[in-house]
Structure formats: structure tokens, C-alpha cells
PDB file of N, CA and C in Angstrom:
ATOM      1  N   MET C 246     -10.347  23.844  17.331  1.00 61.00           N
ATOM      2  CA  MET C 246     -10.547  22.808  17.976  1.00 61.00           C
ATOM      3  C   MET C 246      -9.684  21.895  18.132  1.00 61.00           C
ATOM      4  N   PRO C 247      -9.565  21.371  19.859  1.00 64.00           N
ATOM      5  CA  PRO C 247      -8.444  20.448  20.450  1.00 64.00           C
ATOM      6  C   PRO C 247      -8.594  18.841  19.341  1.00 64.00           C
ATOM      7  N   ALA C 248      -7.475  19.118  19.417  1.00 69.00           N
ATOM      8  CA  ALA C 248      -7.492  17.817  18.460  1.00 69.00           C
ATOM      9  C   ALA C 248      -7.867  16.144  19.393  1.00 69.00           C
ATOM     10  N   ASP C 249      -7.800  16.315  20.706  1.00 66.00           N
ATOM     11  CA  ASP C 249      -8.489  15.229  21.443  1.00 66.00           C
ATOM     12  C   ASP C 249     -10.220  15.356  22.002  1.00 66.00           C
ATOM     13  N   LEU C 250     -10.637  16.114  21.195  1.00 64.00           N
ATOM     14  CA  LEU C 250     -12.266  16.689  21.358  1.00 64.00           C
ATOM     15  C   LEU C 250     -13.166  15.162  21.233  1.00 64.00           C
ATOM     16  N   PRO C 251     -13.169  14.446  20.530  1.00 62.00           N
ATOM     17  CA  PRO C 251     -13.807  13.479  20.154  1.00 62.00           C
ATOM     18  C   PRO C 251     -13.455  12.483  21.311  1.00 62.00           C
ATOM     19  N   ALA C 252     -12.307  12.506  21.678  1.00 66.00           N
ATOM     20  CA  ALA C 252     -12.340  11.637  22.797  1.00 66.00           C
ATOM     21  C   ALA C 252     -12.821  11.958  24.590  1.00 66.00           C
ATOM     22  N   ARG C 253     -12.874  13.214  24.448  1.00 62.00           N
ATOM     23  CA  ARG C 253     -13.439  14.011  25.655  1.00 62.00           C
ATOM     24  C   ARG C 253     -15.011  13.844  26.006  1.00 62.00           C
ATOM     25  N   LEU C 254     -15.643  13.462  24.454  1.00 63.00           N
ATOM     26  CA  LEU C 254     -16.987  13.552  24.442  1.00 63.00           C
ATOM     27  C   LEU C 254     -17.873  11.955  25.016  1.00 63.00           C
ATOM     28  N   ASP C 255     -17.302  11.724  26.242  1.00 61.00           N
ATOM     29  CA  ASP C 255     -17.806  10.636  26.776  1.00 61.00           C
ATOM     30  C   ASP C 255     -19.022  10.968  26.890  1.00 61.00           C
ATOM     31  N   ARG C 256     -20.281   9.926  26.794  1.00 59.00           N
ATOM     32  CA  ARG C 256     -21.502  10.335  26.907  1.00 59.00           C
ATOM     33  C   ARG C 256     -22.049  10.244  28.103  1.00 59.00           C
ATOM     34  N   ASN C 257     -21.243   9.334  29.250  1.00 60.00           N
ATOM     35  CA  ASN C 257     -21.286   9.280  30.665  1.00 60.00           C
ATOM     36  C   ASN C 257     -21.087  10.399  31.453  1.00 60.00           C
ATOM     37  N   LEU C 258     -20.415  11.246  30.413  1.00 61.00           N
ATOM     38  CA  LEU C 258     -19.721  12.788  31.634  1.00 61.00           C
ATOM     39  C   LEU C 258     -21.110  13.317  32.421  1.00 61.00           C
ATOM     40  N   PRO C 259     -20.979  13.615  33.724  1.00 58.00           N
ATOM     41  CA  PRO C 259     -22.297  14.395  34.135  1.00 58.00           C
ATOM     42  C   PRO C 259     -22.632  15.599  32.938  1.00 58.00           C
ATOM     43  N   LEU C 260     -21.979  15.729  32.184  1.00 59.00           N
ATOM     44  CA  LEU C 260     -21.914  17.265  31.175  1.00 59.00           C
ATOM     45  C   LEU C 260     -22.961  16.573  30.258  1.00 59.00           C
ATOM     46  N   PHE C 261     -22.613  15.442  29.717  1.00 57.00           N
ATOM     47  CA  PHE C 261     -23.893  15.078  28.725  1.00 57.00           C
ATOM     48  C   PHE C 261     -24.842  13.700  29.163  1.00 57.00           C
ATOM     49  N   ALA C 262     -24.695  13.655  30.204  1.00 55.00           N
ATOM     50  CA  ALA C 262     -25.857  12.747  30.776  1.00 55.00           C
ATOM     51  C   ALA C 262     -26.834  13.101  31.455  1.00 55.00           C
ATOM     52  N   PRO C 263     -28.202  12.965  31.637  1.00 52.00           N
ATOM     53  CA  PRO C 263     -28.751  11.670  30.653  1.00 52.00           C
ATOM     54  C   PRO C 263     -28.811  12.071  29.518  1.00 52.00           C
ATOM     55  N   ALA C 264     -28.884  11.563  28.508  1.00 52.00           N
ATOM     56  CA  ALA C 264     -28.825  11.996  26.693  1.00 52.00           C
ATOM     57  C   ALA C 264     -30.304  12.143  26.709  1.00 52.00           C
ATOM     58  N   VAL C 265     -31.174  11.881  27.428  1.00 50.00           N
ATOM     59  CA  VAL C 265     -32.812  12.083  27.358  1.00 50.00           C
ATOM     60  C   VAL C 265     -33.150  12.981  27.837  1.00 50.00           C
ATOM     61  N   SER C 266     -32.090  13.745  28.896  1.00 59.00           N
ATOM     62  CA  SER C 266     -32.577  14.950  29.453  1.00 59.00           C
ATOM     63  C   SER C 266     -32.810  16.357  28.671  1.00 59.00           C
ATOM     64  N   THR C 267     -33.928  17.303  29.106  1.00 66.00           N
ATOM     65  CA  THR C 267     -34.406  18.040  28.608  1.00 66.00           C
ATOM     66  C   THR C 267     -33.771  19.464  28.991  1.00 66.00           C
ATOM     67  N   GLU C 268     -33.035  19.650  29.619  1.00 72.00           N
ATOM     68  CA  GLU C 268     -32.495  20.288  30.639  1.00 72.00           C
ATOM     69  C   GLU C 268     -30.860  20.645  30.144  1.00 72.00           C
ATOM     70  N   PRO C 269     -30.500  21.825  29.876  1.00 76.00           N
ATOM     71  CA  PRO C 269     -29.464  22.330  29.524  1.00 76.00           C
ATOM     72  C   PRO C 269     -28.421  22.186  30.652  1.00 76.00           C
ATOM     73  N   ARG C 270     -27.001  21.738  30.525  1.00 77.00           N
ATOM     74  CA  ARG C 270     -26.038  21.496  31.416  1.00 77.00           C
ATOM     75  C   ARG C 270     -24.709  22.493  31.105  1.00 77.00           C
ATOM     76  N   ALA C 271     -24.060  22.873  32.002  1.00 81.00           N
ATOM     77  CA  ALA C 271     -22.859  23.406  31.715  1.00 81.00           C
ATOM     78  C   ALA C 271     -21.504  23.181  32.532  1.00 81.00           C
ATOM     79  N   GLY C 272     -20.420  23.335  32.724  1.00 80.00           N
ATOM     80  CA  GLY C 272     -19.104  23.092  32.956  1.00 80.00           C
ATOM     81  C   GLY C 272     -18.033  23.283  32.335  1.00 80.00           C
ATOM     82  N   VAL C 273     -17.231  22.853  33.177  1.00 80.00           N
ATOM     83  CA  VAL C 273     -15.553  23.254  32.639  1.00 80.00           C
ATOM     84  C   VAL C 273     -15.238  21.883  32.170  1.00 80.00           C
ATOM     85  N   MET C 274     -14.403  21.684  31.209  1.00 78.00           N
ATOM     86  CA  MET C 274     -13.790  20.146  30.757  1.00 78.00           C
ATOM     87  C   MET C 274     -12.306  21.292  30.076  1.00 78.00           C
ATOM     88  N   LEU C 275     -11.669  20.256  30.766  1.00 76.00           N
ATOM     89  CA  LEU C 275      -9.926  20.039  30.132  1.00 76.00           C
ATOM     90  C   LEU C 275      -9.564  19.606  29.071  1.00 76.00           C
ATOM     91  N   PHE C 276      -9.252  20.252  28.038  1.00 75.00           N
ATOM     92  CA  PHE C 276      -8.575  19.799  26.303  1.00 75.00           C
ATOM     93  C   PHE C 276      -7.419  19.741  26.522  1.00 75.00           C
ATOM     94  N   GLY C 277      -6.489  18.638  26.661  1.00 72.00           N
ATOM     95  CA  GLY C 277      -4.908  18.778  27.356  1.00 72.00           C
ATOM     96  C   GLY C 277      -4.844  19.696  28.388  1.00 72.00           C
ATOM     97  N   ASP C 278      -4.209  20.406  28.332  1.00 75.00           N
ATOM     98  CA  ASP C 278      -4.062  21.543  29.737  1.00 75.00           C
ATOM     99  C   ASP C 278      -4.961  22.610  29.290  1.00 75.00           C
ATOM    100  N   GLU C 279      -5.773  22.570  28.615  1.00 80.00           N
ATOM    101  CA  GLU C 279      -6.574  23.954  28.424  1.00 80.00           C
ATOM    102  C   GLU C 279      -7.746  23.857  29.048  1.00 80.00           C
ATOM    103  N   PRO C 280      -8.311  25.113  29.898  1.00 83.00           N
ATOM    104  CA  PRO C 280      -9.376  24.829  30.165  1.00 83.00           C
ATOM    105  C   PRO C 280     -10.838  25.647  29.499  1.00 83.00           C
ATOM    106  N   TYR C 281     -12.056  24.889  28.620  1.00 85.00           N
ATOM    107  CA  TYR C 281     -12.473  25.286  28.143  1.00 85.00           C
ATOM    108  C   TYR C 281     -13.926  25.497  28.872  1.00 85.00           C
ATOM    109  N   THR C 282     -14.871  26.168  29.060  1.00 87.00           N
ATOM    110  CA  THR C 282     -16.262  26.385  29.187  1.00 87.00           C
ATOM    111  C   THR C 282     -17.447  25.659  28.228  1.00 87.00           C
ATOM    112  N   VAL C 283     -18.051  24.972  28.772  1.00 84.00           N
ATOM    113  CA  VAL C 283     -18.802  23.804  27.952  1.00 84.00           C
ATOM    114  C   VAL C 283     -20.077  23.855  28.607  1.00 84.00           C
ATOM    115  N   ALA C 284     -21.216  24.087  27.348  1.00 84.00           N
ATOM    116  CA  ALA C 284     -22.595  23.936  27.599  1.00 84.00           C
ATOM    117  C   ALA C 284     -23.109  23.255  26.777  1.00 84.00           C
ATOM    118  N   THR C 285     -23.937  22.538  27.065  1.00 81.00           N
ATOM    119  CA  THR C 285     -24.958  21.418  26.206  1.00 81.00           C
ATOM    120  C   THR C 285     -26.463  21.532  26.334  1.00 81.00           C
ATOM    121  N   LEU C 286     -26.974  21.249  25.263  1.00 82.00           N
ATOM    122  CA  LEU C 286     -28.438  21.622  25.298  1.00 82.00           C
ATOM    123  C   LEU C 286     -29.235  20.148  24.329  1.00 82.00           C
ATOM    124  N   PRO C 287     -30.132  19.320  24.683  1.00 81.00           N
ATOM    125  CA  PRO C 287     -30.853  18.511  24.053  1.00 81.00           C
ATOM    126  C   PRO C 287     -31.319  19.068  23.087  1.00 81.00           C
ATOM    127  N   ALA C 288     -31.277  18.510  21.915  1.00 82.00           N
ATOM    128  CA  ALA C 288     -31.436  18.802  20.347  1.00 82.00           C
ATOM    129  C   ALA C 288     -32.908  18.135  20.109  1.00 82.00           C
ATOM    130  N   THR C 289     -33.900  18.961  20.147  1.00 84.00           N
ATOM    131  CA  THR C 289     -35.241  18.633  19.964  1.00 84.00           C
ATOM    132  C   THR C 289     -35.829  19.430  18.830  1.00 84.00           C
ATOM    133  N   ARG C 290     -37.124  19.488  18.887  1.00 86.00           N
ATOM    134  CA  ARG C 290     -38.048  20.333  18.025  1.00 86.00           C
ATOM    135  C   ARG C 290     -37.720  21.972  18.721  1.00 86.00           C
ATOM    136  N   SER C 291     -38.035  22.797  16.983  1.00 85.00           N
ATOM    137  CA  SER C 291     -37.741  24.107  17.503  1.00 85.00           C
ATOM    138  C   SER C 291     -38.363  25.010  18.625  1.00 85.00           C
ATOM    139  N   ASP C 292     -39.935  24.237  18.830  1.00 87.00           N
ATOM    140  CA  ASP C 292     -40.355  24.904  20.078  1.00 87.00           C
ATOM    141  C   ASP C 292     -40.344  24.278  21.612  1.00 87.00           C
ATOM    142  N   GLY C 293     -38.990  23.093  21.325  1.00 78.00           N
ATOM    143  CA  GLY C 293     -38.640  22.282  22.539  1.00 78.00           C
ATOM    144  C   GLY C 293     -39.267  21.098  22.804  1.00 78.00           C
ATOM    145  N   SER C 294     -40.453  20.710  22.071  1.00 83.00           N
ATOM    146  CA  SER C 294     -41.255  19.618  22.085  1.00 83.00           C
ATOM    147  C   SER C 294     -40.539  18.282  21.882  1.00 83.00           C
ATOM    148  N   GLY C 295     -41.011  17.465  21.938  1.00 82.00           N
ATOM    149  CA  GLY C 295     -40.561  15.757  21.340  1.00 82.00           C
ATOM    150  C   GLY C 295     -39.060  15.283  21.983  1.00 82.00           C
ATOM    151  N   ILE C 296     -38.906  14.250  22.220  1.00 82.00           N
ATOM    152  CA  ILE C 296     -37.595  13.486  22.506  1.00 82.00           C
ATOM    153  C   ILE C 296     -36.758  14.089  22.117  1.00 82.00           C
ATOM    154  N   PRO C 297     -35.542  14.268  23.051  1.00 79.00           N
ATOM    155  CA  PRO C 297     -34.047  14.473  22.034  1.00 79.00           C
ATOM    156  C   PRO C 297     -33.489  13.661  21.449  1.00 79.00           C
ATOM    157  N   VAL C 298     -33.421  14.109  20.267  1.00 79.00           N
ATOM    158  CA  VAL C 298     -32.335  13.592  18.910  1.00 79.00           C
ATOM    159  C   VAL C 298     -31.198  13.425  19.373  1.00 79.00           C
ATOM    160  N   GLY C 299     -30.553  14.331  19.844  1.00 77.00           N
ATOM    161  CA  GLY C 299     -29.191  14.801  19.740  1.00 77.00           C
ATOM    162  C   GLY C 299     -28.758  15.600  20.971  1.00 77.00           C
ATOM    163  N   LEU C 300     -27.708  16.073  20.885  1.00 77.00           N
ATOM    164  CA  LEU C 300     -27.095  17.072  22.108  1.00 77.00           C
ATOM    165  C   LEU C 300     -26.428  18.047  20.911  1.00 77.00           C
ATOM    166  N   LEU C 301     -26.690  19.383  21.331  1.00 81.00           N
ATOM    167  CA  LEU C 301     -25.831  20.727  20.827  1.00 81.00           C
ATOM    168  C   LEU C 301     -25.030  21.034  21.620  1.00 81.00           C
ATOM    169  N   ALA C 302     -23.594  21.148  21.455  1.00 81.00           N
ATOM    170  CA  ALA C 302     -22.680  21.795  22.598  1.00 81.00           C
ATOM    171  C   ALA C 302     -21.639  23.129  22.064  1.00 81.00           C
ATOM    172  N   PHE C 303     -21.709  23.494  23.103  1.00 86.00           N
ATOM    173  CA  PHE C 303     -20.966  24.937  22.819  1.00 86.00           C
ATOM    174  C   PHE C 303     -19.778  24.623  23.944  1.00 86.00           C
ATOM    175  N   ALA C 304     -18.223  25.344  23.188  1.00 87.00           N
ATOM    176  CA  ALA C 304     -17.351  25.622  24.252  1.00 87.00           C
ATOM    177  C   ALA C 304     -16.699  26.494  23.858  1.00 87.00           C
ATOM    178  N   ARG C 305     -15.924  27.457  24.892  1.00 90.00           N
ATOM    179  CA  ARG C 305     -15.152  28.224  24.925  1.00 90.00           C
ATOM    180  C   ARG C 305     -14.089  28.400  25.357  1.00 90.00           C
ATOM    181  N   LYS C 306     -12.583  28.665  24.767  1.00 90.00           N
ATOM    182  CA  LYS C 306     -11.771  28.829  25.807  1.00 90.00           C
ATOM    183  C   LYS C 306     -11.224  29.468  27.019  1.00 90.00           C
ATOM    184  N   ILE C 307     -11.225  28.865  28.063  1.00 89.00           N
ATOM    185  CA  ILE C 307     -11.182  29.838  28.971  1.00 89.00           C
ATOM    186  C   ILE C 307      -9.474  30.339  29.160  1.00 89.00           C
ATOM    187  N   ASP C 308      -9.246  31.868  28.650  1.00 90.00           N
ATOM    188  CA  ASP C 308      -7.543  32.423  28.478  1.00 90.00           C
ATOM    189  C   ASP C 308      -8.047  33.857  28.846  1.00 90.00           C
ATOM    190  N   SER C 309      -6.666  34.981  28.936  1.00 90.00           N
ATOM    191  CA  SER C 309      -6.973  36.385  29.272  1.00 90.00           C
ATOM    192  C   SER C 309      -7.965  36.597  28.086  1.00 90.00           C
ATOM    193  N   GLU C 310      -8.199  36.726  27.039  1.00 93.00           N
ATOM    194  CA  GLU C 310      -9.244  37.419  26.630  1.00 93.00           C
ATOM    195  C   GLU C 310     -11.096  36.906  26.713  1.00 93.00           C
ATOM    196  N   PHE C 311     -11.076  35.733  27.527  1.00 92.00           N
ATOM    197  CA  PHE C 311     -11.989  35.594  27.866  1.00 92.00           C
ATOM    198  C   PHE C 311     -12.788  36.523  29.123  1.00 92.00           C
ATOM    199  N   ALA C 312     -11.163  36.554  30.146  1.00 91.00           N
ATOM    200  CA  ALA C 312     -11.347  37.229  31.360  1.00 91.00           C
ATOM    201  C   ALA C 312     -11.450  38.491  31.238  1.00 91.00           C
ATOM    202  N   ASP C 313     -10.789  38.969  30.009  1.00 93.00           N
ATOM    203  CA  ASP C 313     -11.236  40.830  30.097  1.00 93.00           C
ATOM    204  C   ASP C 313     -12.394  41.296  29.361  1.00 93.00           C
ATOM    205  N   GLU C 314     -12.861  39.828  28.806  1.00 93.00           N
ATOM    206  CA  GLU C 314     -14.237  40.310  28.100  1.00 93.00           C
ATOM    207  C   GLU C 314     -15.288  40.136  29.556  1.00 93.00           C
ATOM    208  N   ILE C 315     -15.309  39.288  30.157  1.00 91.00           N
ATOM    209  CA  ILE C 315     -15.961  39.329  31.454  1.00 91.00           C
ATOM    210  C   ILE C 315     -15.627  40.482  32.459  1.00 91.00           C
ATOM    211  N   SER C 316     -14.622  40.799  32.667  1.00 93.00           N
ATOM    212  CA  SER C 316     -14.060  41.781  33.652  1.00 93.00           C
ATOM    213  C   SER C 316     -14.833  43.163  32.454  1.00 93.00           C
ATOM    214  N   GLU C 317     -14.656  43.542  31.312  1.00 95.00           N
ATOM    215  CA  GLU C 317     -15.437  44.448  30.857  1.00 95.00           C
ATOM    216  C   GLU C 317     -16.610  44.434  30.965  1.00 95.00           C
ATOM    217  N   LEU C 318     -17.409  42.992  30.753  1.00 94.00           N
ATOM    218  CA  LEU C 318     -18.974  43.230  30.837  1.00 94.00           C
ATOM    219  C   LEU C 318     -19.587  43.337  32.386  1.00 94.00           C
ATOM    220  N   THR C 319     -18.990  42.950  33.199  1.00 94.00           N
ATOM    221  CA  THR C 319     -19.070  43.327  34.622  1.00 94.00           C
ATOM    222  C   THR C 319     -18.574  44.805  35.422  1.00 94.00           C
ATOM    223  N   GLY C 320     -17.139  45.325  35.203  1.00 95.00           N
ATOM    224  CA  GLY C 320     -16.862  45.771  35.672  1.00 95.00           C
ATOM    225  C   GLY C 320     -15.860  45.761  36.715  1.00 95.00           C
ATOM    226  N   LEU C 321     -15.783  44.023  36.805  1.00 93.00           N
ATOM    227  CA  LEU C 321     -14.864  43.890  37.680  1.00 93.00           C
ATOM    228  C   LEU C 321     -13.507  43.216  37.233  1.00 93.00           C
ATOM    229  N   ARG C 322     -12.817  42.985  37.987  1.00 92.00           N
ATOM    230  CA  ARG C 322     -11.511  42.302  37.691  1.00 92.00           C
ATOM    231  C   ARG C 322     -11.367  41.007  37.503  1.00 92.00           C
ATOM    232  N   VAL C 323     -11.191  39.922  36.617  1.00 88.00           N
ATOM    233  CA  VAL C 323     -11.733  38.603  36.598  1.00 88.00           C
ATOM    234  C   VAL C 323     -10.007  38.146  36.256  1.00 88.00           C
ATOM    235  N   GLU C 324      -9.670  36.829  37.060  1.00 86.00           N
ATOM    236  CA  GLU C 324      -8.463  36.278  36.622  1.00 86.00           C
ATOM    237  C   GLU C 324      -8.948  35.029  36.616  1.00 86.00           C
ATOM    238  N   PHE C 325      -8.566  34.084  35.724  1.00 82.00           N
ATOM    239  CA  PHE C 325      -8.275  32.264  35.988  1.00 82.00           C
ATOM    240  C   PHE C 325      -7.085  32.142  36.248  1.00 82.00           C
ATOM    241  N   ALA C 326      -7.181  31.120  37.321  1.00 79.00           N
ATOM    242  CA  ALA C 326      -5.815  30.375  37.802  1.00 79.00           C
ATOM    243  C   ALA C 326      -6.430  29.103  38.171  1.00 79.00           C
ATOM    244  N   PRO C 327      -5.339  28.058  37.742  1.00 75.00           N
ATOM    245  CA  PRO C 327      -5.269  26.585  38.164  1.00 75.00           C
ATOM    246  C   PRO C 327      -6.190  26.214  39.427  1.00 75.00           C
ATOM    247  N   ALA C 328      -6.580  25.094  39.742  1.00 71.00           N
ATOM    248  CA  ALA C 328      -7.405  24.622  40.318  1.00 71.00           C
ATOM    249  C   ALA C 328      -6.153  23.579  40.951  1.00 71.00           C
ATOM    250  N   ALA C 329      -5.832  23.267  42.484  1.00 71.00           N
ATOM    251  CA  ALA C 329      -5.413  21.950  43.219  1.00 71.00           C
ATOM    252  C   ALA C 329      -5.950  20.880  42.449  1.00 71.00           C
ATOM    253  N   PRO C 330      -5.416  19.602  42.273  1.00 68.00           N
ATOM    254  CA  PRO C 330      -6.148  18.692  41.794  1.00 68.00           C
ATOM    255  C   PRO C 330      -7.339  18.200  42.673  1.00 68.00           C
ATOM    256  N   GLU C 331      -6.856  17.987  44.301  1.00 69.00           N
ATOM    257  CA  GLU C 331      -8.176  17.851  45.270  1.00 69.00           C
ATOM    258  C   GLU C 331      -9.248  18.856  44.604  1.00 69.00           C
ATOM    259  N   GLU C 332      -9.372  20.366  44.638  1.00 67.00           N
ATOM    260  CA  GLU C 332     -10.318  21.136  44.249  1.00 67.00           C
ATOM    261  C   GLU C 332     -10.670  20.114  42.968  1.00 67.00           C
ATOM    262  N   ILE C 333     -10.440  19.999  42.187  1.00 64.00           N
ATOM    263  CA  ILE C 333     -11.015  19.356  40.830  1.00 64.00           C
ATOM    264  C   ILE C 333     -11.609  18.259  41.160  1.00 64.00           C
ATOM    265  N   GLU C 334     -11.117  17.178  41.829  1.00 60.00           N
ATOM    266  CA  GLU C 334     -11.805  16.182  42.203  1.00 60.00           C
ATOM    267  C   GLU C 334     -13.216  16.531  42.657  1.00 60.00           C
ATOM    268  N   ALA C 335     -12.896  17.339  43.879  1.00 56.00           N
ATOM    269  CA  ALA C 335     -14.344  17.542  44.591  1.00 56.00           C
ATOM    270  C   ALA C 335     -15.491  18.176  43.631  1.00 56.00           C
ATOM    271  N   THR C 336     -15.247  19.100  42.647  1.00 57.00           N
ATOM    272  CA  THR C 336     -15.688  20.001  42.166  1.00 57.00           C
ATOM    273  C   THR C 336     -16.547  18.497  41.161  1.00 57.00           C
ATOM    274  N   VAL C 337     -15.347  17.805  40.367  1.00 52.00           N
ATOM    275  CA  VAL C 337     -16.018  16.836  39.827  1.00 52.00           C
ATOM    276  C   VAL C 337     -17.460  16.116  40.597  1.00 52.00           C
ATOM    277  N   LYS C 338     -17.451  15.589  41.731  1.00 50.00           N
ATOM    278  CA  LYS C 338     -17.896  14.647  42.460  1.00 50.00           C
ATOM    279  C   LYS C 338     -19.109  15.172  42.549  1.00 50.00           C
ATOM    280  N   VAL C 339     -19.026  16.962  42.780  1.00 47.00           N
ATOM    281  CA  VAL C 339     -20.344  17.589  43.400  1.00 47.00           C
ATOM    282  C   VAL C 339     -21.181  17.921  41.821  1.00 47.00           C
ATOM    283  N   MET C 340     -20.743  17.988  40.821  1.00 48.00           N
ATOM    284  CA  MET C 340     -21.624  18.253  39.549  1.00 48.00           C
ATOM    285  C   MET C 340     -21.737  16.576  39.083  1.00 48.00           C
ATOM    286  N   GLY C 341     -21.247  15.461  39.301  1.00 45.00           N
ATOM    287  CA  GLY C 341     -21.930  14.191  39.108  1.00 45.00           C
ATOM    288  C   GLY C 341     -22.904  13.660  39.942  1.00 45.00           C
ATOM    289  N   GLY C 342     -22.932  14.313  41.066  1.00 43.00           N
ATOM    290  CA  GLY C 342     -24.014  13.815  41.876  1.00 43.00           C
ATOM    291  C   GLY C 342     -23.480  12.797  42.965  1.00 43.00           C
TER     292      GLY C 342
END
């Protein structure tokens, strides 16, 4: 687990807000200089009913092993490369609305 994980879990981020949303959300977050794919889902009753009482989050490091697994599943060559700062800013604005 990245050491700065707790500091990165800002409830106001588009990935986590609104806290009472019943819809799952997904995106990419940087922990230090390493990218992770992150998905969140409101914690409700097992049948999905009720007001969310928390948030369940899943994260996976995006690295060459992850790319290899996707390549194997899709039959396509997959590679990840860093984005330019202006591309990241544009993506965050789109995700945040």
C-alpha cells in the first residue's frame, strides 16, 4: 500500500464524491509518481438498498505486469506511457465535471 494513501483519499475528489451516490466510480490516481487504477462503490446492504454508510475502494498499480495481463486478455499489445501535465489537467476537469 502506498505510504501516502490516507492523504490521497480526499472525500471531495470526483472519484469519491458525492459520498451518498449509489453509482460506482472509477478513475486513475497517482500515489507518489506511480499510477493506480481505482474504483469505488458505495457500501450499502447486500441487496444494494439503503443509504450508503461508507465507501469500498479497490486499487491496482498500473505497471508492465498489468499491461501484460490486459494484452493477454485482449490479444492486443498494450503499453502505458506517462501523460503530459496538460493532458492530466484536462482529464481531471472532465472527470470532475
